[in-house]
């Protein structure tokens, strides 16, 4: 048994970067063990800085239209000229990835803080590493959305439960409940499951504690975003 554990430890330590990234998708527990042993935040930072702008640049006309639509719903819309809208679009390419990185750090800090209260182990960099690698799921959702955009003509792909609700209860749209349902996204659920797997490895806490914390944070995030999502 000891020899087997030694072999497994050696295998985890020798996991390459590509194996880690692919492992997040196909074997998250094994990948997170490797990531926790050798923390890496360079990949998450580069992924967050580059993927969003690249995603929007590939379909820039759709991105520009999306920004324009959002701006039209603001009180300042009447005063905005086409050049101002174009400038806002370009600024969005810069601010979007920065916002993603800030959100990553904040949510990781929340996880770290709560799990430390429960006597969880691990350094903050390890927490950043496992949650950062979980961003791979977001990249997958971007790729799927990008492909779908050539058929839908939109950079918004609804993978939430609202897509089903619209068929059976269309009158719910605009309500707070609809916003909650709209927030339950298949890719975000997947991402938070990977969060939980990685956080359990780092904190060395029980599955019950870690999954409860991750679920609670996910629910709070959905509730906080419900008002903004109820009309989308």
mmCIF file of C-alpha atoms in Angstrom:
data_model
loop_
_atom_site.group_PDB
_atom_site.id
_atom_site.type_symbol
_atom_site.label_atom_id
_atom_site.label_comp_id
_atom_site.label_asym_id
_atom_site.label_seq_id
_atom_site.Cartn_x
_atom_site.Cartn_y
_atom_site.Cartn_z
ATOM 1 C CA UNK A 1 0.000 0.000 0.000
ATOM 2 C CA UNK A 2 2.838 2.412 0.895
ATOM 3 C CA UNK A 3 4.579 1.686 -2.417
ATOM 4 C CA UNK A 4 1.360 2.404 -4.266
ATOM 5 C CA UNK A 5 0.979 5.762 -2.449
ATOM 6 C CA UNK A 6 4.571 6.655 -3.289
ATOM 7 C CA UNK A 7 3.978 5.890 -6.955
ATOM 8 C CA UNK A 8 0.811 7.956 -6.947
ATOM 9 C CA UNK A 9 2.606 10.890 -5.283
ATOM 10 C CA UNK A 10 5.389 10.661 -7.849
ATOM 11 C CA UNK A 11 2.891 10.562 -10.690
ATOM 12 C CA UNK A 12 1.108 13.651 -9.365
ATOM 13 C CA UNK A 13 4.376 15.574 -8.927
ATOM 14 C CA UNK A 14 5.415 14.819 -12.515
ATOM 15 C CA UNK A 15 2.154 16.069 -14.020
ATOM 16 C CA UNK A 16 2.940 18.486 -16.851
ATOM 17 C CA UNK A 17 1.223 21.821 -17.416
ATOM 18 C CA UNK A 18 -0.885 20.435 -20.263
ATOM 19 C CA UNK A 19 -1.851 17.412 -18.168
ATOM 20 C CA UNK A 20 -3.011 19.757 -15.418
ATOM 21 C CA UNK A 21 -5.178 21.805 -17.756
ATOM 22 C CA UNK A 22 -6.713 18.735 -19.393
ATOM 23 C CA UNK A 23 -6.967 17.066 -15.991
ATOM 24 C CA UNK A 24 -9.195 19.869 -14.707
ATOM 25 C CA UNK A 25 -11.720 18.674 -17.295
ATOM 26 C CA UNK A 26 -11.287 14.894 -17.310
ATOM 27 C CA UNK A 27 -9.770 14.135 -13.896
ATOM 28 C CA UNK A 28 -10.156 17.161 -11.615
ATOM 29 C CA UNK A 29 -9.187 15.465 -8.343
ATOM 30 C CA UNK A 30 -5.889 14.203 -9.713
ATOM 31 C CA UNK A 31 -5.185 17.529 -11.406
ATOM 32 C CA UNK A 32 -5.971 19.521 -8.274
ATOM 33 C CA UNK A 33 -3.636 17.353 -6.218
ATOM 34 C CA UNK A 34 -0.829 18.221 -8.638
ATOM 35 C CA UNK A 35 -1.782 21.900 -8.698
ATOM 36 C CA UNK A 36 -1.909 22.068 -4.898
ATOM 37 C CA UNK A 37 1.540 20.485 -4.610
ATOM 38 C CA UNK A 38 3.109 22.943 -7.031
ATOM 39 C CA UNK A 39 1.082 26.140 -7.015
ATOM 40 C CA UNK A 40 0.933 28.063 -10.272
ATOM 41 C CA UNK A 41 -0.910 31.339 -10.758
ATOM 42 C CA UNK A 42 0.788 32.338 -14.019
ATOM 43 C CA UNK A 43 -1.557 30.215 -16.150
ATOM 44 C CA UNK A 44 -4.731 31.618 -14.546
ATOM 45 C CA UNK A 45 -3.505 35.211 -14.867
ATOM 46 C CA UNK A 46 -2.520 34.823 -18.530
ATOM 47 C CA UNK A 47 -5.716 32.907 -19.310
ATOM 48 C CA UNK A 48 -7.897 35.587 -17.745
ATOM 49 C CA UNK A 49 -5.998 38.453 -19.359
ATOM 50 C CA UNK A 50 -5.957 36.985 -22.863
ATOM 51 C CA UNK A 51 -8.989 34.760 -23.447
ATOM 52 C CA UNK A 52 -11.699 37.375 -22.925
ATOM 53 C CA UNK A 53 -10.192 39.989 -25.307
ATOM 54 C CA UNK A 54 -9.434 37.291 -27.896
ATOM 55 C CA UNK A 55 -12.986 35.965 -27.593
ATOM 56 C CA UNK A 56 -14.437 39.439 -28.173
ATOM 57 C CA UNK A 57 -11.975 40.390 -30.931
ATOM 58 C CA UNK A 58 -12.822 37.291 -32.978
ATOM 59 C CA UNK A 59 -16.462 38.377 -33.000
ATOM 60 C CA UNK A 60 -15.872 42.107 -32.577
ATOM 61 C CA UNK A 61 -18.980 43.290 -34.505
ATOM 62 C CA UNK A 62 -21.176 41.206 -32.191
ATOM 63 C CA UNK A 63 -19.305 42.482 -29.152
ATOM 64 C CA UNK A 64 -19.749 46.072 -30.325
ATOM 65 C CA UNK A 65 -23.461 45.505 -30.800
ATOM 66 C CA UNK A 66 -23.722 43.907 -27.353
ATOM 67 C CA UNK A 67 -22.031 46.913 -25.723
ATOM 68 C CA UNK A 68 -24.237 49.302 -27.699
ATOM 69 C CA UNK A 69 -27.377 47.484 -26.548
ATOM 70 C CA UNK A 70 -26.274 47.683 -22.913
ATOM 71 C CA UNK A 71 -25.450 51.375 -23.219
ATOM 72 C CA UNK A 72 -28.847 52.085 -24.757
ATOM 73 C CA UNK A 73 -30.426 50.942 -21.497
ATOM 74 C CA UNK A 74 -28.510 53.524 -19.445
ATOM 75 C CA UNK A 75 -29.672 57.075 -18.581
ATOM 76 C CA UNK A 76 -26.703 58.522 -20.499
ATOM 77 C CA UNK A 77 -27.661 56.806 -23.771
ATOM 78 C CA UNK A 78 -29.184 59.911 -25.375
ATOM 79 C CA UNK A 79 -25.962 61.905 -24.938
ATOM 80 C CA UNK A 80 -23.678 59.228 -26.378
ATOM 81 C CA UNK A 81 -22.309 59.648 -29.904
ATOM 82 C CA UNK A 82 -21.187 56.738 -32.146
ATOM 83 C CA UNK A 83 -17.549 57.604 -31.413
ATOM 84 C CA UNK A 84 -18.223 57.444 -27.672
ATOM 85 C CA UNK A 85 -19.857 54.043 -28.077
ATOM 86 C CA UNK A 86 -16.883 52.838 -30.117
ATOM 87 C CA UNK A 87 -14.518 54.117 -27.407
ATOM 88 C CA UNK A 88 -16.552 52.352 -24.706
ATOM 89 C CA UNK A 89 -16.302 49.123 -26.677
ATOM 90 C CA UNK A 90 -12.519 49.358 -26.857
ATOM 91 C CA UNK A 91 -12.299 50.202 -23.159
ATOM 92 C CA UNK A 92 -14.423 47.122 -22.484
ATOM 93 C CA UNK A 93 -11.734 44.933 -24.029
ATOM 94 C CA UNK A 94 -9.333 46.211 -21.365
ATOM 95 C CA UNK A 95 -11.597 46.384 -18.336
ATOM 96 C CA UNK A 96 -13.301 43.005 -18.853
ATOM 97 C CA UNK A 97 -10.238 40.826 -18.108
ATOM 98 C CA UNK A 98 -9.238 43.095 -15.210
ATOM 99 C CA UNK A 99 -12.698 42.591 -13.739
ATOM 100 C CA UNK A 100 -12.330 38.824 -14.126
ATOM 101 C CA UNK A 101 -9.019 38.844 -12.239
ATOM 102 C CA UNK A 102 -10.433 40.996 -9.445
ATOM 103 C CA UNK A 103 -13.420 38.657 -9.108
ATOM 104 C CA UNK A 104 -11.073 35.637 -9.018
ATOM 105 C CA UNK A 105 -9.042 37.144 -6.176
ATOM 106 C CA UNK A 106 -12.136 38.209 -4.225
ATOM 107 C CA UNK A 107 -13.930 34.870 -4.462
ATOM 108 C CA UNK A 108 -10.728 33.001 -3.614
ATOM 109 C CA UNK A 109 -10.222 35.243 -0.581
ATOM 110 C CA UNK A 110 -13.773 34.459 0.539
ATOM 111 C CA UNK A 111 -13.185 30.714 0.197
ATOM 112 C CA UNK A 112 -9.820 30.973 1.939
ATOM 113 C CA UNK A 113 -11.228 33.043 4.799
ATOM 114 C CA UNK A 114 -14.211 30.786 5.470
ATOM 115 C CA UNK A 115 -12.243 27.542 5.205
ATOM 116 C CA UNK A 116 -9.562 28.928 7.515
ATOM 117 C CA UNK A 117 -12.301 29.567 10.087
ATOM 118 C CA UNK A 118 -13.069 25.849 9.845
ATOM 119 C CA UNK A 119 -9.364 25.140 10.515
ATOM 120 C CA UNK A 120 -8.577 24.439 6.889
ATOM 121 C CA UNK A 121 -4.952 24.157 5.832
ATOM 122 C CA UNK A 122 -3.113 25.569 2.834
ATOM 123 C CA UNK A 123 -1.564 28.853 1.726
ATOM 124 C CA UNK A 124 -3.486 31.560 -0.089
ATOM 125 C CA UNK A 125 -1.410 30.983 -3.229
ATOM 126 C CA UNK A 126 -2.569 27.346 -3.278
ATOM 127 C CA UNK A 127 -6.165 28.516 -3.096
ATOM 128 C CA UNK A 128 -5.540 30.982 -5.928
ATOM 129 C CA UNK A 129 -3.951 28.225 -7.965
ATOM 130 C CA UNK A 130 -6.789 25.699 -7.698
ATOM 131 C CA UNK A 131 -9.528 28.280 -8.271
ATOM 132 C CA UNK A 132 -7.488 29.809 -11.091
ATOM 133 C CA UNK A 133 -7.125 26.522 -12.922
ATOM 134 C CA UNK A 134 -10.896 26.075 -12.625
ATOM 135 C CA UNK A 135 -11.094 29.008 -15.074
ATOM 136 C CA UNK A 136 -10.438 26.356 -17.715
ATOM 137 C CA UNK A 137 -14.171 25.628 -17.513
ATOM 138 C CA UNK A 138 -14.894 29.253 -18.429
ATOM 139 C CA UNK A 139 -12.597 28.933 -21.435
ATOM 140 C CA UNK A 140 -14.600 25.905 -22.574
ATOM 141 C CA UNK A 141 -17.825 27.902 -22.238
ATOM 142 C CA UNK A 142 -16.256 30.673 -24.342
ATOM 143 C CA UNK A 143 -15.320 28.217 -27.076
ATOM 144 C CA UNK A 144 -18.838 26.760 -27.097
ATOM 145 C CA UNK A 145 -20.353 30.263 -27.156
ATOM 146 C CA UNK A 146 -18.000 31.326 -29.947
ATOM 147 C CA UNK A 147 -19.021 28.376 -32.116
ATOM 148 C CA UNK A 148 -22.696 28.912 -31.323
ATOM 149 C CA UNK A 149 -22.430 32.622 -32.203
ATOM 150 C CA UNK A 150 -22.039 31.742 -35.882
ATOM 151 C CA UNK A 151 -25.506 30.178 -35.717
ATOM 152 C CA UNK A 152 -27.225 32.459 -33.181
ATOM 153 C CA UNK A 153 -25.630 35.779 -34.108
ATOM 154 C CA UNK A 154 -25.121 36.484 -30.408
ATOM 155 C CA UNK A 155 -22.264 36.343 -27.904
ATOM 156 C CA UNK A 156 -24.689 35.309 -25.190
ATOM 157 C CA UNK A 157 -25.390 31.587 -24.943
ATOM 158 C CA UNK A 158 -28.102 30.709 -22.453
ATOM 159 C CA UNK A 159 -27.082 27.479 -20.710
ATOM 160 C CA UNK A 160 -29.118 28.284 -17.612
ATOM 161 C CA UNK A 161 -32.309 26.648 -16.387
ATOM 162 C CA UNK A 162 -34.145 29.702 -17.721
ATOM 163 C CA UNK A 163 -33.931 28.255 -21.224
ATOM 164 C CA UNK A 164 -36.276 25.490 -20.036
ATOM 165 C CA UNK A 165 -38.409 27.811 -17.910
ATOM 166 C CA UNK A 166 -39.094 30.030 -20.931
ATOM 167 C CA UNK A 167 -40.849 27.107 -22.596
ATOM 168 C CA UNK A 168 -43.128 26.168 -19.699
ATOM 169 C CA UNK A 169 -43.476 29.383 -17.671
ATOM 170 C CA UNK A 170 -42.738 32.409 -19.900
ATOM 171 C CA UNK A 171 -44.587 34.724 -17.496
ATOM 172 C CA UNK A 172 -41.795 34.308 -14.947
ATOM 173 C CA UNK A 173 -39.471 36.546 -16.968
ATOM 174 C CA UNK A 174 -38.822 39.802 -15.167
ATOM 175 C CA UNK A 175 -39.371 38.338 -11.709
ATOM 176 C CA UNK A 176 -36.745 37.828 -9.003
ATOM 177 C CA UNK A 177 -37.350 34.080 -9.216
ATOM 178 C CA UNK A 178 -36.559 34.184 -12.934
ATOM 179 C CA UNK A 179 -33.314 35.992 -12.109
ATOM 180 C CA UNK A 180 -32.389 33.188 -9.723
ATOM 181 C CA UNK A 181 -33.175 30.536 -12.327
ATOM 182 C CA UNK A 182 -31.250 32.536 -14.937
ATOM 183 C CA UNK A 183 -28.229 32.479 -12.638
ATOM 184 C CA UNK A 184 -28.107 28.694 -12.401
ATOM 185 C CA UNK A 185 -25.760 28.095 -15.293
ATOM 186 C CA UNK A 186 -24.474 24.661 -16.314
ATOM 187 C CA UNK A 187 -20.917 25.885 -16.799
ATOM 188 C CA UNK A 188 -20.879 27.793 -13.503
ATOM 189 C CA UNK A 189 -22.125 24.681 -11.683
ATOM 190 C CA UNK A 190 -19.306 22.700 -13.284
ATOM 191 C CA UNK A 191 -16.794 25.390 -12.326
ATOM 192 C CA UNK A 192 -17.937 25.449 -8.698
ATOM 193 C CA UNK A 193 -17.748 21.669 -8.480
ATOM 194 C CA UNK A 194 -14.126 21.918 -9.620
ATOM 195 C CA UNK A 195 -13.642 24.677 -7.041
ATOM 196 C CA UNK A 196 -14.877 22.318 -4.339
ATOM 197 C CA UNK A 197 -12.608 19.490 -5.461
ATOM 198 C CA UNK A 198 -9.560 21.756 -5.425
ATOM 199 C CA UNK A 199 -10.440 23.466 -2.154
ATOM 200 C CA UNK A 200 -10.921 20.113 -0.449
ATOM 201 C CA UNK A 201 -7.460 19.016 -1.578
ATOM 202 C CA UNK A 202 -5.820 22.220 -0.326
ATOM 203 C CA UNK A 203 -7.756 22.682 2.923
ATOM 204 C CA UNK A 204 -7.767 18.978 3.841
ATOM 205 C CA UNK A 205 -11.238 19.466 5.305
ATOM 206 C CA UNK A 206 -14.120 17.028 4.929
ATOM 207 C CA UNK A 207 -16.177 16.960 1.750
ATOM 208 C CA UNK A 208 -19.263 17.976 3.739
ATOM 209 C CA UNK A 209 -17.647 21.190 5.004
ATOM 210 C CA UNK A 210 -16.051 22.187 1.710
ATOM 211 C CA UNK A 211 -19.076 21.458 -0.467
ATOM 212 C CA UNK A 212 -21.338 23.267 2.016
ATOM 213 C CA UNK A 213 -19.141 26.382 1.883
ATOM 214 C CA UNK A 214 -18.864 26.320 -1.913
ATOM 215 C CA UNK A 215 -22.618 25.762 -2.304
ATOM 216 C CA UNK A 216 -23.385 28.628 0.092
ATOM 217 C CA UNK A 217 -21.113 31.021 -1.821
ATOM 218 C CA UNK A 218 -22.675 29.927 -5.120
ATOM 219 C CA UNK A 219 -26.193 30.518 -3.793
ATOM 220 C CA UNK A 220 -25.264 33.961 -2.438
ATOM 221 C CA UNK A 221 -23.750 34.919 -5.805
ATOM 222 C CA UNK A 222 -26.921 33.841 -7.603
ATOM 223 C CA UNK A 223 -29.098 35.842 -5.207
ATOM 224 C CA UNK A 224 -26.911 38.933 -5.599
ATOM 225 C CA UNK A 225 -27.070 38.752 -9.405
ATOM 226 C CA UNK A 226 -30.778 37.865 -9.648
ATOM 227 C CA UNK A 227 -31.974 41.461 -10.048
ATOM 228 C CA UNK A 228 -29.609 42.155 -12.939
ATOM 229 C CA UNK A 229 -30.430 38.848 -14.633
ATOM 230 C CA UNK A 230 -34.213 38.878 -14.309
ATOM 231 C CA UNK A 231 -34.692 40.969 -17.457
ATOM 232 C CA UNK A 232 -31.982 39.337 -19.570
#
